[in-house]
Amino acid sequence: MKALSPRKSAEFIVQNAMDVTVDPVGICNVADHVQDCFSQGTVSKDSWRKHPLHPKALDNSTAQWIFLVDALNFCFWSQNCQEKCEIEFDGKRHTGYWSLCAAVNRAIQEGIPLLDAQFCRDISHEQVEHIFRSCTPVPFPLLEERHRILRECGQVLCTDKVEGGRGPATVLETLCFSLPRVMAENSPTAS
C-alpha cells in the first residue's frame, strides 16, 4: 500500500466514503475559526508546548510521545453522555484528549516504559487497563482497540525496517520520513 499525503488521503476519503459526508461549508467555518485564533494569538506554534500535559523538550522522547499519543488519539466519548472517564494526574482530573495525555504521562512517571517499542509490542490487556485507569466508574473508551494499536505499532517499530528495530524516533528523521511508509506497508490493518 502506498502512503498518501494528508491532503491526498483526505481527497480519497471524501471521494470514496459511503457512510460519511464532508460539509464544505463546515470546513470553511473551521478554517476561518482557526485563522481567527492564530490572528488573535490564542493559538500559536508555541501554544502546544506551553500546555502542561505536552512535553517541553525537543528530543527523541518527545517525538516518541507524539507518535504514541497520535496513534491513540481517537474517540473519547462514553456510552452515557452524562458521565465521563477522567484520568487523574498531578492532582488534576482530565477528560477527552487531555485524559489520554494525562494517562501517558502518569504511566511514564510511574516508570512504565510506554515509549519503548518492545514494551508496546508485548503489552498485555491488563497493563493497558492499568495505564488507562479512570478515577470515575466510567472506563477509558475503546481499550480493546487501543491495546491492539499499541501492539501493532510496537510490532512494526521493532522490525528491522525502522532504524534497525530499535524503536520509534531513535532519530527524529525516522518519524518524519521512513515511519509513515513503514507503517503503511506493514500494518496488519492497512491491507
C-alpha positions in Angstrom: 0.0 0.0 0.0 1.4 3.4 -1.0 1.4 6.0 1.8 -0.6 9.1 0.8 0.0 12.7 2.0 -2.7 14.1 4.4 -4.2 16.1 1.5 -4.4 13.1 -0.8 -5.7 10.9 2.0 -8.5 13.5 2.6 -9.3 13.7 -1.1 -9.5 9.9 -1.3 -11.8 9.7 1.8 -14.1 12.5 0.5 -14.4 10.8 -2.9 -14.9 7.3 -1.6 -16.7 7.4 1.8 -20.2 5.9 1.7 -21.3 6.4 5.3 -19.8 9.8 6.0 -20.0 13.1 4.2 -17.8 16.2 4.5 -19.6 19.5 4.7 -17.6 22.0 2.6 -19.2 25.0 4.4 -18.3 23.4 7.8 -14.7 23.1 6.6 -14.6 26.7 5.7 -16.1 27.7 9.0 -13.5 25.7 10.9 -10.7 27.1 8.8 -11.9 30.7 9.4 -12.1 29.9 13.2 -8.6 28.5 13.3 -7.3 31.5 11.3 -9.0 33.9 13.8 -7.4 32.0 16.7 -4.0 32.4 15.1 -4.6 36.1 14.3 -5.8 36.8 17.9 -2.9 34.9 19.4 -5.0 32.3 21.2 -3.3 29.6 19.2 0.3 29.7 18.1 3.1 27.4 17.1 4.3 27.7 20.7 0.9 27.1 22.4 1.2 23.3 22.0 4.4 23.2 24.0 3.0 25.6 26.6 0.2 23.2 27.7 1.2 21.5 31.0 0.4 18.0 29.6 2.5 18.3 26.5 6.3 17.6 26.6 8.6 20.6 26.7 11.9 19.1 25.4 12.7 18.9 21.7 14.2 15.5 21.8 13.6 11.9 20.8 11.4 11.2 23.8 9.1 14.0 22.7 8.9 12.5 19.2 8.1 9.1 20.7 5.4 10.7 22.9 3.8 12.4 20.0 3.9 9.2 17.9 2.2 7.3 20.7 -0.4 9.9 21.6 -1.2 10.4 17.9 -1.8 6.7 17.4 -4.2 6.6 20.3 -5.9 9.9 19.7 -9.4 8.9 18.8 -12.9 8.6 20.3 -13.2 9.7 23.9 -17.0 9.6 24.1 -18.5 7.4 26.8 -21.7 5.5 26.3 -23.5 7.7 28.7 -23.1 11.3 27.8 -23.7 12.5 31.4 -20.7 10.6 32.8 -17.1 10.7 31.6 -13.9 8.9 32.0 -11.5 11.0 34.0 -7.8 10.5 34.4 -6.1 12.0 37.5 -2.6 13.2 37.0 -0.6 15.6 39.2 -3.7 16.3 41.4 -5.9 17.3 38.4 -8.6 15.4 36.6 -8.7 15.4 32.8 -11.2 14.3 30.2 -11.1 13.8 26.4 -7.8 14.2 24.6 -6.3 15.6 27.8 -7.2 12.3 29.6 -5.0 10.5 27.0 -2.1 12.8 27.6 -2.5 12.5 31.4 -2.7 8.7 31.2 0.5 8.5 29.1 2.3 11.0 31.4 1.2 9.2 34.5 2.4 5.9 33.1 5.8 7.3 32.3 6.0 9.0 35.7 5.2 5.6 37.3 8.2 4.0 35.5 6.1 2.2 32.8 8.2 2.1 29.6 5.4 3.2 27.4 7.8 4.8 24.9 9.6 1.6 24.3 8.6 -0.3 21.1 9.3 -3.7 22.6 7.2 -3.0 25.6 4.3 -1.8 23.4 4.6 -4.9 21.1 4.2 -7.2 24.1 1.9 -5.1 26.3 -0.9 -7.1 28.0 -4.5 -6.0 28.2 -4.1 -5.8 32.0 -1.3 -3.4 31.6 -3.4 -1.3 29.2 -6.2 -1.3 31.7 -3.8 -0.1 34.4 -2.3 2.6 32.3 -5.7 4.0 31.3 -7.5 3.5 34.7 -10.1 6.1 35.3 -10.8 7.8 38.6 -14.5 7.6 37.9 -16.7 4.5 37.4 -16.6 5.2 33.6 -13.7 3.2 31.9 -11.4 4.7 29.3 -13.2 4.2 25.9 -12.2 1.6 23.4 -9.5 -0.1 25.4 -9.5 -3.2 23.2 -8.8 -1.1 20.1 -6.1 0.9 21.9 -4.5 -2.3 23.1 -4.4 -3.6 19.5 -3.0 -0.4 18.2 -0.2 -0.3 20.9 0.8 -3.8 20.0 0.6 -3.2 16.3 2.7 0.0 16.5 5.2 -1.8 18.7 5.4 -4.8 16.3 6.0 -2.6 13.2 8.5 -0.4 15.1 10.5 -3.5 16.2 11.1 -4.6 12.7 14.4 -4.1 11.0 12.8 -1.7 8.6 12.7 1.1 11.2 16.2 2.1 12.5 17.5 -1.4 12.9 14.5 -2.4 15.1 15.5 -0.1 17.8 12.0 1.5 18.1 10.4 4.8 17.4 12.4 8.0 17.0 15.9 6.7 17.7 16.5 9.6 15.4 13.8 12.2 14.8 14.0 11.7 11.0 12.7 8.2 11.4 9.3 9.5 12.5 9.2 12.2 9.8 10.4 10.2 6.8 10.6 6.4 7.0 8.0 5.6 9.7 4.8 6.6 7.8 5.9 4.5 4.8 6.8 1.5 7.0 3.6 1.7 9.0 1.5 1.9 5.7 3.4 -1.1 4.2 3.5 -3.3 7.3 0.4 -2.6 9.4 -2.0 -5.5 9.5 -4.9 -3.2 9.4 -3.5 -1.4 6.3 -4.2 -4.3 4.0 
